[in-house]
Amino acid sequence: MENELKKFDVAQLAHVEIFTPDPDKTLWFFKDLLGMIETDREGQSVYLKAYEDFYHHTLKVTEGKEAGLGHVGWRTSSKNALDRRVKDLEKSGYGKGWIDGDLGHGAAYQFVTPDGHPMEILWDVDYYQVPENEKTQLKNRPQKRPIKGVPVRRIDHVNLLASDVTTNKNFMMDELGFNLREHLVNNDGSEGGAWLSVSPLVHELAFMGDQLGGKGRLHHVCYWYGYPQHLHDLSEILTENDIKIEAGPVKHGVSQAMCLYAIEPGGNRVELFGDSGYLIFDPDWKPVTWREEEVDKAIIWYGAPLPYEYFRYGTPIIKEKVETK
Amino acid sequence: MENELKKFDVAQLAHVEIFTPDPDKTLWFFKDLLGMIETDREGQSVYLKAYEDFYHHTLKVTEGKEAGLGHVGWRTSSKNALDRRVKDLEKSGYGKGWIDGDLGHGAAYQFVTPDGHPMEILWDVDYYQVPENEKTQLKNRPQKRPIKGVPVRRIDHVNLLASDVTTNKNFMMDELGFNLREHLVNNDGSEGGAWLSVSPLVHELAFMGDQLGGKGRLHHVCYWYGYPQHLHDLSEILTENDIKIEAGPVKHGVSQAMCLYAIEPGGNRVELFGDSGYLIFDPDWKPVTWREEEVDKAIIWYGAPLPYEYFRYGTPIIKEKVETK
Amino acid sequence: MENELKKFDVAQLAHVEIFTPDPDKTLWFFKDLLGMIETDREGQSVYLKAYEDFYHHTLKVTEGKEAGLGHVGWRTSSKNALDRRVKDLEKSGYGKGWIDGDLGHGAAYQFVTPDGHPMEILWDVDYYQVPENEKTQLKNRPQKRPIKGVPVRRIDHVNLLASDVTTNKNFMMDELGFNLREHLVNNDGSEGGAWLSVSPLVHELAFMGDQLGGKGRLHHVCYWYGYPQHLHDLSEILTENDIKIEAGPVKHGVSQAMCLYAIEPGGNRVELFGDSGYLIFDPDWKPVTWREEEVDKAIIWYGAPLPYEYFRYGTPIIKEKVETK
Amino acid sequence: MENELKKFDVAQLAHVEIFTPDPDKTLWFFKDLLGMIETDREGQSVYLKAYEDFYHHTLKVTEGKEAGLGHVGWRTSSKNALDRRVKDLEKSGYGKGWIDGDLGHGAAYQFVTPDGHPMEILWDVDYYQVPENEKTQLKNRPQKRPIKGVPVRRIDHVNLLASDVTTNKNFMMDELGFNLREHLVNNDGSEGGAWLSVSPLVHELAFMGDQLGGKGRLHHVCYWYGYPQHLHDLSEILTENDIKIEAGPVKHGVSQAMCLYAIEPGGNRVELFGDSGYLIFDPDWKPVTWREEEVDKAIIWYGAPLPYEYFRYGTPIIKEKVETK
């Protein structure tokens, strides 16, 4: 039964921490353009949430020398589930140990992926304490919808570059019970990308091969709108405010995400998810395998091809010798 | 651990059977206007699916003397999960016994709710066998998107009228592991409605109090679009084709569903769900309680109030003495 | 040829002035929720525009004892056209004479409708002088799209209550060259409403019968979004901020407008137009006549019926003895 | 006054004729995927309309050896206006003479642009005679909205390649009273493109420089949806049915069109217009000039750059020696 339970032990993506060399502009991007709410500050970090995120924060923006991933936090489905996962992580060799917590949550167990991405797993969380003037009559929403920017609704997923997709994918499946939903499989049998989830979402976590040979890099963090029009609205806002839209709006084949990719002023890629994609309720889901010759439709179901840099740019940035395509 | 597992044992709403006194027109409604696909016929029944439903069918339309609910089918998360749930159902006194199956699935265990709504629970399902000309390159979609009507994407939920909401809600929670997500609580402590789910959806199943004192009636079955525009498109199509739109498009407070209610020609109410609502990932979700004085916002977050008949009409139809509002 | 020219002499609705007893809250409504831009202030008046309005202002908000219409301003298609229209207005008996102008425009000729609605007609206008930080690279847009509220794009039309629809309609057609596009005709031959335009829009101006016997009242002023989603976005914003949504989103039959009606805090009704309706390019358009028995579809093509007060409430407010529907 | 009247003499784009070497597949594209209605057939021609087109047809599909433009038909604002325009066309040297008419319209005067695009101008038109079962209660709509494909609403504009943009633009302005709304001006003073209209639409007609030195070629004909979601819906339908989407959905700077370009099976490019763009009501509109260094935002306001072939492909097709970009 412990084996049956494992795939239910991790419940959700709780938060992501990113580093930025330009916190003022990064915060302007997330707060003024994406309508996110600042909930706390401590040291070099500012805590943010979307208006339908229920917890203290889902994004921690920390000043750093360069852009990149701080860590990814996962919440388990119970205290028991946390204990079971920590026991396995300890055995795995990738566990790092407990911390007392952070603003917004209690004790967390830190670990790394085989590629070195810092992660933590936890149970105790603080809910957002909504100020009086932000209280809403919509009782399943933690606060009023903002009247600033084109406000994102909730955190959706994180996408990580990995020197080896398969090893990292297996680690998340074996130790944390993630399900493989879709993957790109090259003709030599290696995996170019893998989309993993613990819920009906197609992914809370993806790994894509790091074509520059980096380790532990961030490809993007994604916030969710649910409505295609908001990608169009945001595209205008970003263009008018000189934020680079790397790609989109387009529709991926993988995950059926209608999406837009922008580079926030600190240098990290941010995805905005503009519809509901599809949801996986089948408990016996067979992973969708996109073979090398099918990869075009996997990447773009409709819309323009992604630019070259999409497959190479990540944070921290690796400077490439200039080359033509 | 068995107790920990219970809330993961039921995976999803698999299918709904409805009765109709006018199968030709009911099928025209579902196939020509909602773009559903006929996958099979046997006896007095026709099997239908939406283009993103993966199984053999999600709707079974059976000729009957009057409109109403045939049965509701639930799929478990594994064969073991099915065994566990049947064991509990047998003890509950509401179990009816095994059937060999139906077109589209294998052995199923039949039971009723305390109110008498026929249900079944099963593990073995048949996947839709897509004809060559309907095959799509979008590998996570079971078939091409239809070019007929305003095609619905998948089954979403079923809403049942109950003589006593609390008893039926408790039965589904205790025997089948459903989670209570939202409910309406009257000042006398009774429940006017309860929304229950086994996934991040706010509900695959709702019970609402039957104000006409019926037992085991159907309020509506719901199919999902995900996009608000499609409710507008469908509203035009229904109006042009003389199908009664009972209400909508409006946005509920409960579940944040943007929705439309229509009465299919056989008499059953059908809901169309036009956005993604919100999803519940918090494993420690506290049910949202709408008190009697908050019920207006619960029912309609924005849009016109629902008509009187919404709260009384169900199938089979109970004829009321004519009275003014 | 003068007769041929008449129907091209008035080019567009230039601006509307409304009175409000609560200018602070009225301005908060238009600026913070509808994202309009304050461009000037003088005396008791504040001048506003939407981000795709090209002129100095399209809305003048003037403090007054009670809500109501200040005046409606029309722009002609040339200086000659202005002279021709003034000549006819002078003869009509409804002309009032020239004023030197106002902030934002030059000399204007004032007149009233037979019902007494104050209007003016003019040629010289000032274009909005956009501040440096609001300049956009989208050269056909006068300024950046705001990042506040759900920003409206441009003024659309004005709807006036009239003690006699036909007389007022004829005046606008005969003296100003408006075209009748649609009208409601009662069984006794009287008109319940008339929609008039000088462009492919179905109306820049409508008259509806004042069921309370008022004269010269305002039914609503309308701003335009063009996208249905923005009505849904605004509905949430209005609901969260305790602004009364009188009706909508619904789709009218007349004009095919998808719309929402709200009462701004000063008491005036404001319509928001959430799609493009249909446009009339046929130069030989036969007015659409909705007979008394067709009026339901004229008013609501799909969506809930309009509330009782929609047909009676206007500004200035006429207090009615309380009665039940 | 004749000069004042000239700019009002042409009222609208009435219809476009295209040639196709594969009429069956071209008709499948327009009827099954775009939901257009076949209204007549004669000889090698089939007549089609969108469901909100009021006349007998707006598209005439004629079998031909190769794809290309048959002719463009313009309707004047009156019989007098037609006489005035014909008088000027006769003097211009580009007039060809009268024809008795065609299915759907009466006498028409034929002419060519300086580049040789065949055109005609007319007053008498036939309205669509709607069959009983297609009649709608929406009295401003000529027929029911179809339940096939993703149905387009009306014809919007035609875009022609020209060996010299300026000459052709001037011809349409001088002889037919078109207004220049936007244009691309190269650093050497030549025009790369010009967008012209006789209504508040930014264009019913555009000329773009033919980079392959062709004469009289068609770049595209455009039908209108008005809703962005329909471009997303159609993108799926086209992709599933192996129709090439050349570009989009993207948003142009010029005209603010959200659009998609597809190549119909006969080889002609078709644009679908997915929102309302912006409308020009200012009677004193100064043409928007996009200089060479501003051309990127003119072409794409947001979305991916257009592919190379967009600027070279037209019909009839001119075969190019293969070269790399």
Short mmCIF file of N, CA, C and O in Angstrom, two decimals, chain A residues 138-141, chain B residues 180-185 278 285-290:
data_model
loop_
_atom_site.label_atom_id
_atom_site.label_comp_id
_atom_site.label_asym_id
_atom_site.label_seq_id
_atom_site.Cartn_x
_atom_site.Cartn_y
_atom_site.Cartn_z
N LEU A 138 -16.45 36.65 -3.02
CA LEU A 138 -16.33 35.38 -3.72
C LEU A 138 -15.53 34.44 -2.81
O LEU A 138 -14.30 34.48 -2.79
N LYS A 139 -16.24 33.64 -2.06
CA LYS A 139 -15.63 32.97 -0.92
C LYS A 139 -14.61 31.89 -1.29
O LYS A 139 -13.87 31.43 -0.44
N ASN A 140 -14.57 31.47 -2.53
CA ASN A 140 -13.53 30.51 -2.93
C ASN A 140 -12.33 31.21 -3.57
O ASN A 140 -11.48 30.57 -4.17
N ARG A 141 -12.28 32.52 -3.42
CA ARG A 141 -11.13 33.29 -3.93
C ARG A 141 -10.48 33.98 -2.74
O ARG A 141 -11.18 34.60 -1.94
N LEU B 180 -15.63 17.17 0.17
CA LEU B 180 -16.57 18.29 0.10
C LEU B 180 -15.79 19.55 -0.24
O LEU B 180 -14.83 19.89 0.46
N ARG B 181 -16.17 20.23 -1.31
CA ARG B 181 -15.44 21.43 -1.75
C ARG B 181 -16.16 22.72 -1.40
O ARG B 181 -15.56 23.68 -0.97
N GLU B 182 -17.48 22.73 -1.62
CA GLU B 182 -18.29 23.89 -1.28
C GLU B 182 -19.67 23.39 -0.89
O GLU B 182 -20.11 22.35 -1.36
N HIS B 183 -20.35 24.15 -0.03
CA HIS B 183 -21.75 23.81 0.26
C HIS B 183 -22.51 25.05 0.73
O HIS B 183 -21.94 26.03 1.18
N LEU B 184 -23.83 24.98 0.52
CA LEU B 184 -24.74 26.01 0.99
C LEU B 184 -25.36 25.52 2.29
O LEU B 184 -25.93 24.42 2.33
N VAL B 185 -25.24 26.34 3.33
CA VAL B 185 -25.76 25.91 4.63
C VAL B 185 -26.83 26.89 5.08
O VAL B 185 -26.57 28.10 5.22
N TYR B 278 -12.09 27.23 -11.16
CA TYR B 278 -10.80 27.23 -10.44
C TYR B 278 -10.53 25.78 -10.07
O TYR B 278 -11.44 24.95 -10.08
N TRP B 285 -7.76 21.36 1.94
CA TRP B 285 -8.83 22.31 1.60
C TRP B 285 -9.95 22.31 2.65
O TRP B 285 -10.46 21.25 2.99
N LYS B 286 -10.28 23.50 3.12
CA LYS B 286 -11.44 23.62 4.02
C LYS B 286 -12.65 23.96 3.15
O LYS B 286 -12.62 24.96 2.43
N PRO B 287 -13.72 23.16 3.25
CA PRO B 287 -14.89 23.42 2.40
C PRO B 287 -15.36 24.87 2.53
O PRO B 287 -15.37 25.43 3.63
N VAL B 288 -15.72 25.44 1.42
CA VAL B 288 -16.26 26.80 1.41
C VAL B 288 -17.73 26.72 1.81
O VAL B 288 -18.51 26.01 1.19
N THR B 289 -18.06 27.45 2.86
CA THR B 289 -19.43 27.44 3.36
C THR B 289 -20.12 28.76 3.00
O THR B 289 -19.67 29.82 3.41
N TRP B 290 -21.15 28.65 2.18
CA TRP B 290 -21.96 29.83 1.84
C TRP B 290 -23.17 29.80 2.75
O TRP B 290 -23.99 28.88 2.69
#
